[in-house]
Amino acid sequence: MTRTVYVNAEYLPEDQAKVSVFDRGFVMADGVYEVTSVLDGKLIDFAGHLARLKRSLDGLQMKNPLSDDEYLAAHRRLVAENGVTDGMVYLQVTRGNPGDRDFAFPPEDTQPTVVMFTQSKPGLADSPAAQTGWKVITTEDLRWARRDIKTVQLLFPSLAKMEAKAKGADDAWLVEDGRVTEGTSNNAYIVKGGVIVTRELSNDILHGITRAAVLRFAREAQMQVEERSFTVAEAQAADEAFVTSASSFVMPVVAIDGQPIGDGKVGGVARRLREIYLEESRKAAI
Ligand code: PMP
């Protein structure tokens, strides 16, 4: 089936959707994005993703080209037209097409480019990986220093993902000054003695929308949470580990650099948080 995609207020068959070769997103990675999960045809944590989009746009001094209602309507229309039950909507906003290549920002009146498309992932919430958990490797975090801005500069995370795959693992945890920042496309957690530990918010990591929800649910369930960084050795000695993201929800991690975590099986805290997150998110989905 040919997908319908959104490009600058038009809904087009995917093979007719085009962006200029001069687009700042293409030549400079000058753009930001969001990924919103879809479960049962509804959007998960949409308000959070819109709020972070605005924060990312502000961080790059870009104007927000659409209203909240316009983003929502476009997301819903794409989900409906493409018959997405489970999957995601990808949204990207770039600084647009200045008609040439120049390091200086284009004139104020240059229209941002807005693209949205869906990806169908039937059974997204029932991923078999959630039963067995991920194996991760660690690698040095060589990304730029504003990881709180969700830019489309994804080359380093992509290289780290490939390094993980080459080593027979599922993902990489990125490490700076001996301490874990986050996964290639997720936030990282450990559990020790019942305490959930995850790096505090700063420019060093993306402020995960799933992270915010999961920490809220954990606190509501009287679980103890510590927001601080941790070393790889501390993670390897933990009882449990897991990651969170919009597309993997809560994903258990069972090994770090070949070292099994706890008994090497999916941990109870990760399992419980995944269940709570999925249940509460489905209830609040729009
Ligand atoms: N960190 C990074 C580097 C990411 O790319 C992502 C996924 N976009 C996350 C964390 C998780 O964020 P969210 O829960 O909003 O998907």
CSV table of C-alpha atoms and ligand atoms in Angstrom, one decimal:
chain,number,residue,atom,x,y,z
A,1,MET,CA,0.0,0.0,0.0
A,2,THR,CA,1.2,3.5,-0.8
A,3,ARG,CA,1.3,5.6,2.3
A,4,THR,CA,-0.1,9.1,2.4
A,5,VAL,CA,2.5,11.5,3.8
A,6,TYR,CA,2.2,15.1,4.8
A,7,VAL,CA,4.5,17.7,3.3
A,8,ASN,CA,3.9,21.4,3.9
A,9,ALA,CA,0.1,21.2,4.3
A,10,GLU,CA,-0.3,18.7,1.5
A,11,TYR,CA,-1.3,15.1,1.8
A,12,LEU,CA,0.5,13.2,-0.9
A,13,PRO,CA,1.2,9.6,-2.0
A,14,GLU,CA,4.7,8.9,-0.6
A,15,ASP,CA,6.3,8.7,-4.1
A,16,GLN,CA,5.1,12.2,-4.9
A,17,ALA,CA,6.2,13.8,-1.6
A,18,LYS,CA,9.3,15.9,-2.2
A,19,VAL,CA,11.7,18.2,-0.4
A,20,SER,CA,14.2,20.5,-2.0
A,21,VAL,CA,17.9,19.5,-2.2
A,22,PHE,CA,18.6,22.9,-0.7
A,23,ASP,CA,16.5,22.2,2.4
A,24,ARG,CA,18.5,23.0,5.5
A,25,GLY,CA,17.4,19.7,7.0
A,26,PHE,CA,19.1,17.9,4.1
A,27,VAL,CA,22.3,19.9,3.8
A,28,MET,CA,22.8,20.9,7.5
A,29,ALA,CA,20.7,18.6,9.7
A,30,ASP,CA,19.0,21.8,10.6
A,31,GLY,CA,15.8,20.4,11.8
A,32,VAL,CA,14.0,18.8,14.8
A,33,TYR,CA,11.7,15.9,15.0
A,34,GLU,CA,9.3,13.9,17.2
A,35,VAL,CA,8.0,10.4,17.2
A,36,THR,CA,4.6,9.7,18.7
A,37,SER,CA,3.5,6.1,19.2
A,38,VAL,CA,0.1,4.9,18.1
A,39,LEU,CA,-1.8,2.2,20.0
A,40,ASP,CA,-5.3,1.1,19.0
A,41,GLY,CA,-5.3,3.9,16.5
A,42,LYS,CA,-4.7,6.6,19.2
A,43,LEU,CA,-1.8,8.9,19.9
A,44,ILE,CA,0.3,8.2,23.1
A,45,ASP,CA,1.7,11.1,25.1
A,46,PHE,CA,0.9,13.6,22.2
A,47,ALA,CA,0.8,16.7,24.4
A,48,GLY,CA,4.3,15.8,25.8
A,49,HIS,CA,5.7,15.4,22.3
A,50,LEU,CA,4.3,18.7,21.1
A,51,ALA,CA,5.7,20.5,24.2
A,52,ARG,CA,9.1,19.1,23.5
A,53,LEU,CA,8.9,20.0,19.8
A,54,LYS,CA,8.4,23.6,20.8
A,55,ARG,CA,11.4,23.4,23.2
A,56,SER,CA,13.5,22.0,20.4
A,57,LEU,CA,12.4,24.7,18.0
A,58,ASP,CA,13.2,27.4,20.6
A,59,GLY,CA,16.6,25.8,21.1
A,60,LEU,CA,17.4,26.3,17.4
A,61,GLN,CA,15.7,29.7,17.2
A,62,MET,CA,13.1,28.3,14.8
A,63,LYS,CA,9.5,29.5,14.5
A,64,ASN,CA,6.8,27.0,15.2
A,65,PRO,CA,5.0,26.8,11.9
A,66,LEU,CA,1.8,25.1,13.0
A,67,SER,CA,-0.7,25.4,15.8
A,68,ASP,CA,-1.3,22.5,18.2
A,69,ASP,CA,-4.6,21.8,16.6
A,70,GLU,CA,-3.0,21.6,13.2
A,71,TYR,CA,-0.4,19.1,14.3
A,72,LEU,CA,-3.1,17.0,16.0
A,73,ALA,CA,-5.4,17.1,13.0
A,74,ALA,CA,-2.5,16.1,10.7
A,75,HIS,CA,-1.5,13.2,12.9
A,76,ARG,CA,-5.0,12.0,13.2
A,77,ARG,CA,-5.6,12.2,9.4
A,78,LEU,CA,-2.4,10.3,8.6
A,79,VAL,CA,-3.3,7.6,11.2
A,80,ALA,CA,-6.8,7.2,9.7
A,81,GLU,CA,-5.8,7.4,6.0
A,82,ASN,CA,-3.0,4.9,6.4
A,83,GLY,CA,-5.0,2.6,8.6
A,84,VAL,CA,-2.5,2.6,11.4
A,85,THR,CA,-3.7,0.6,14.4
A,86,ASP,CA,-0.3,0.2,16.1
A,87,GLY,CA,2.8,2.1,15.0
A,88,MET,CA,4.1,5.7,15.0
A,89,VAL,CA,3.9,9.1,13.5
A,90,TYR,CA,7.1,10.8,12.6
A,91,LEU,CA,7.2,14.6,12.5
A,92,GLN,CA,10.0,16.7,11.3
A,93,VAL,CA,10.4,20.5,11.0
A,94,THR,CA,13.4,22.0,9.3
A,95,ARG,CA,14.5,25.6,8.7
A,96,GLY,CA,13.3,25.2,5.2
A,97,ASN,CA,14.7,25.9,1.8
A,98,PRO,CA,16.7,29.1,1.4
A,99,GLY,CA,17.3,28.3,-2.3
A,100,ASP,CA,21.1,27.9,-1.8
A,101,ARG,CA,23.6,26.7,0.7
A,102,ASP,CA,24.9,29.1,3.3
A,103,PHE,CA,26.0,28.7,7.0
A,104,ALA,CA,24.0,31.8,7.9
A,105,PHE,CA,20.4,31.3,8.7
A,106,PRO,CA,18.0,32.1,5.8
A,107,PRO,CA,15.8,35.3,5.9
A,108,GLU,CA,13.1,35.3,8.5
A,109,ASP,CA,10.4,34.8,6.0
A,110,THR,CA,11.8,31.5,4.7
A,111,GLN,CA,9.0,28.9,5.3
A,112,PRO,CA,10.0,25.9,7.5
A,113,THR,CA,9.6,22.5,6.0
A,114,VAL,CA,7.1,20.3,7.8
A,115,VAL,CA,7.0,16.6,7.0
A,116,MET,CA,4.9,13.9,8.7
A,117,PHE,CA,4.6,10.2,7.9
A,118,THR,CA,3.3,7.0,9.6
A,119,GLN,CA,5.0,3.7,10.2
A,120,SER,CA,2.8,0.7,10.9
A,121,LYS,CA,4.0,-1.8,13.5
A,122,PRO,CA,1.3,-4.3,14.2
A,123,GLY,CA,1.6,-5.7,17.7
A,124,LEU,CA,4.0,-2.9,18.8
A,125,ALA,CA,3.1,-3.2,22.5
A,126,ASP,CA,3.5,-7.0,22.4
A,127,SER,CA,7.1,-7.0,21.2
A,128,PRO,CA,8.7,-10.4,21.9
A,129,ALA,CA,11.9,-8.5,22.9
A,130,ALA,CA,10.1,-7.2,26.0
A,131,GLN,CA,9.9,-10.8,27.2
A,132,THR,CA,13.6,-11.6,26.7
A,133,GLY,CA,15.1,-8.1,27.2
A,134,TRP,CA,17.8,-6.3,25.3
A,135,LYS,CA,21.6,-6.8,25.4
A,136,VAL,CA,23.5,-3.6,25.3
A,137,ILE,CA,27.1,-2.6,24.8
A,138,THR,CA,28.7,0.6,26.0
A,139,THR,CA,30.6,3.0,23.8
A,140,GLU,CA,31.9,6.5,24.3
A,141,ASP,CA,29.3,9.3,23.8
A,142,LEU,CA,30.7,11.4,20.9
A,143,ARG,CA,27.5,13.4,20.2
A,144,TRP,CA,27.4,17.2,20.4
A,145,ALA,CA,26.7,18.8,23.8
A,146,ARG,CA,23.0,19.8,23.3
A,147,ARG,CA,21.4,16.4,23.4
A,148,ASP,CA,18.3,18.0,25.0
A,149,ILE,CA,17.4,19.4,21.6
A,150,LYS,CA,15.8,16.6,19.4
A,151,THR,CA,17.6,17.4,16.2
A,152,VAL,CA,17.8,15.2,13.1
A,153,GLN,CA,21.6,14.9,13.5
A,154,LEU,CA,21.4,11.1,14.2
A,155,LEU,CA,24.6,9.9,12.7
A,156,PHE,CA,26.5,9.1,15.9
A,157,PRO,CA,23.6,7.2,17.5
A,158,SER,CA,23.2,5.3,14.2
A,159,LEU,CA,27.0,4.4,14.2
A,160,ALA,CA,26.6,3.3,17.8
A,161,LYS,CA,23.6,1.1,16.9
A,162,MET,CA,25.6,-0.5,14.2
A,163,GLU,CA,28.5,-1.1,16.6
A,164,ALA,CA,26.0,-2.8,18.9
A,165,LYS,CA,24.6,-5.0,16.1
A,166,ALA,CA,28.1,-6.0,15.0
A,167,LYS,CA,28.7,-7.2,18.5
A,168,GLY,CA,25.5,-9.2,18.6
A,169,ALA,CA,23.7,-6.7,20.9
A,170,ASP,CA,20.5,-4.8,20.5
A,171,ASP,CA,21.6,-1.3,21.4
A,172,ALA,CA,24.4,0.8,22.9
A,173,TRP,CA,24.6,2.8,26.1
A,174,LEU,CA,26.6,5.9,25.6
A,175,VAL,CA,29.2,6.8,28.2
A,176,GLU,CA,30.8,10.2,29.0
A,177,ASP,CA,33.4,10.7,31.7
A,178,GLY,CA,32.8,7.1,32.8
A,179,ARG,CA,29.0,7.7,33.4
A,180,VAL,CA,26.1,6.5,31.2
A,181,THR,CA,24.3,9.3,29.5
A,182,GLU,CA,21.5,7.4,27.7
A,183,GLY,CA,20.9,4.8,25.0
A,184,THR,CA,21.2,5.5,21.2
A,185,SER,CA,17.5,6.4,21.1
A,186,ASN,CA,16.2,5.9,24.7
A,187,ASN,CA,16.8,6.8,28.3
A,188,ALA,CA,18.7,4.4,30.5
A,189,TYR,CA,17.9,3.1,34.0
A,190,ILE,CA,19.2,0.7,36.6
A,191,VAL,CA,17.5,-0.7,39.7
A,192,LYS,CA,19.4,-1.5,42.9
A,193,GLY,CA,17.8,-2.5,46.2
A,194,GLY,CA,14.4,-1.4,44.8
A,195,VAL,CA,15.6,2.1,43.9
A,196,ILE,CA,15.2,3.2,40.3
A,197,VAL,CA,18.2,5.3,39.2
A,198,THR,CA,18.3,7.4,36.0
A,199,ARG,CA,20.4,10.3,34.9
A,200,GLU,CA,19.1,13.7,35.9
A,201,LEU,CA,17.8,16.1,33.2
A,202,SER,CA,20.4,18.4,31.7
A,203,ASN,CA,21.8,19.3,28.3
A,204,ASP,CA,23.5,15.9,28.3
A,205,ILE,CA,20.5,13.8,27.5
A,206,LEU,CA,17.2,14.0,25.7
A,207,HIS,CA,14.3,14.8,28.1
A,208,GLY,CA,12.3,11.7,27.2
A,209,ILE,CA,8.6,12.0,27.2
A,210,THR,CA,8.3,8.3,28.2
A,211,ARG,CA,10.9,9.0,30.9
A,212,ALA,CA,8.7,11.7,32.4
A,213,ALA,CA,5.6,9.5,32.4
A,214,VAL,CA,7.4,6.4,33.7
A,215,LEU,CA,9.0,8.3,36.6
A,216,ARG,CA,5.6,9.8,37.5
A,217,PHE,CA,3.9,6.3,37.5
A,218,ALA,CA,6.8,4.8,39.5
A,219,ARG,CA,6.5,7.5,42.2
A,220,GLU,CA,2.7,7.1,42.2
A,221,ALA,CA,3.3,3.4,42.8
A,222,GLN,CA,5.5,4.3,45.8
A,223,MET,CA,8.6,3.2,44.1
A,224,GLN,CA,11.8,5.1,45.0
A,225,VAL,CA,13.5,7.1,42.3
A,226,GLU,CA,16.9,8.7,42.3
A,227,GLU,CA,17.7,11.1,39.4
A,228,ARG,CA,21.5,10.9,39.1
A,229,SER,CA,24.1,9.5,36.8
A,230,PHE,CA,25.7,6.1,37.3
A,231,THR,CA,28.8,4.3,36.0
A,232,VAL,CA,29.0,1.2,33.8
A,233,ALA,CA,30.4,-0.8,36.7
A,234,GLU,CA,27.4,0.3,38.9
A,235,ALA,CA,25.0,-0.7,36.1
A,236,GLN,CA,26.7,-4.1,35.7
A,237,ALA,CA,26.3,-4.7,39.4
A,238,ALA,CA,22.6,-3.6,39.5
A,239,ASP,CA,19.6,-5.9,40.1
A,240,GLU,CA,17.9,-4.8,36.9
A,241,ALA,CA,18.3,-2.4,34.0
A,242,PHE,CA,15.9,-1.0,31.4
A,243,VAL,CA,15.4,1.7,28.8
A,244,THR,CA,12.4,3.9,27.9
A,245,SER,CA,11.3,5.5,24.6
A,246,ALA,CA,8.2,6.3,22.7
A,247,SER,CA,8.6,3.3,20.4
A,248,SER,CA,10.0,0.7,22.9
A,249,PHE,CA,7.9,1.9,25.9
A,250,VAL,CA,9.8,0.2,28.8
A,251,MET,CA,12.3,-2.3,27.5
A,252,PRO,CA,14.2,-4.5,29.9
A,253,VAL,CA,18.0,-4.7,29.6
A,254,VAL,CA,19.5,-8.1,30.6
A,255,ALA,CA,23.2,-7.7,29.8
A,256,ILE,CA,25.7,-4.9,29.6
A,257,ASP,CA,28.9,-5.6,27.7
A,258,GLY,CA,28.3,-9.3,28.0
A,259,GLN,CA,27.8,-9.1,31.8
A,260,PRO,CA,24.3,-10.4,32.8
A,261,ILE,CA,22.4,-8.0,35.0
A,262,GLY,CA,21.0,-9.6,38.1
A,263,ASP,CA,20.0,-13.2,37.2
A,264,GLY,CA,20.2,-12.2,33.5
A,265,LYS,CA,16.4,-12.3,33.1
A,266,VAL,CA,13.8,-9.6,32.7
A,267,GLY,CA,13.4,-7.9,36.1
A,268,GLY,CA,10.2,-7.4,38.1
A,269,VAL,CA,10.4,-3.6,38.3
A,270,ALA,CA,10.9,-3.2,34.5
A,271,ARG,CA,8.0,-5.7,33.9
A,272,ARG,CA,5.7,-3.9,36.2
A,273,LEU,CA,6.6,-0.4,34.9
A,274,ARG,CA,6.0,-1.6,31.3
A,275,GLU,CA,2.5,-2.9,32.3
A,276,ILE,CA,1.6,0.3,34.2
A,277,TYR,CA,3.0,2.6,31.4
A,278,LEU,CA,1.0,0.7,28.7
A,279,GLU,CA,-2.2,0.6,30.7
A,280,GLU,CA,-2.1,4.3,31.7
A,281,SER,CA,-1.0,5.5,28.3
A,282,ARG,CA,-3.7,3.6,26.5
A,283,LYS,CA,-6.3,5.2,28.9
A,284,ALA,CA,-4.9,8.7,28.2
A,285,ALA,CA,-4.4,8.2,24.5
A,286,ILE,CA,-6.2,10.7,22.2
B,1,PMP,N1,17.1,9.7,24.2
B,1,PMP,C1,17.4,9.7,22.9
B,1,PMP,C2,18.7,10.1,22.4
B,1,PMP,C3,16.3,9.5,22.0
B,1,PMP,O1,16.6,9.6,20.7
B,1,PMP,C4,15.0,9.1,22.5
B,1,PMP,C5,13.9,8.8,21.5
B,1,PMP,N2,13.6,9.9,20.8
B,1,PMP,C6,14.8,9.1,23.9
B,1,PMP,C7,15.9,9.4,24.7
B,1,PMP,C8,13.5,8.7,24.5
B,1,PMP,O2,12.6,9.8,24.3
B,1,PMP,P1,11.1,9.6,24.2
B,1,PMP,O3,10.7,8.8,25.4
B,1,PMP,O4,10.5,10.9,24.2
B,1,PMP,O5,10.8,8.8,23.0
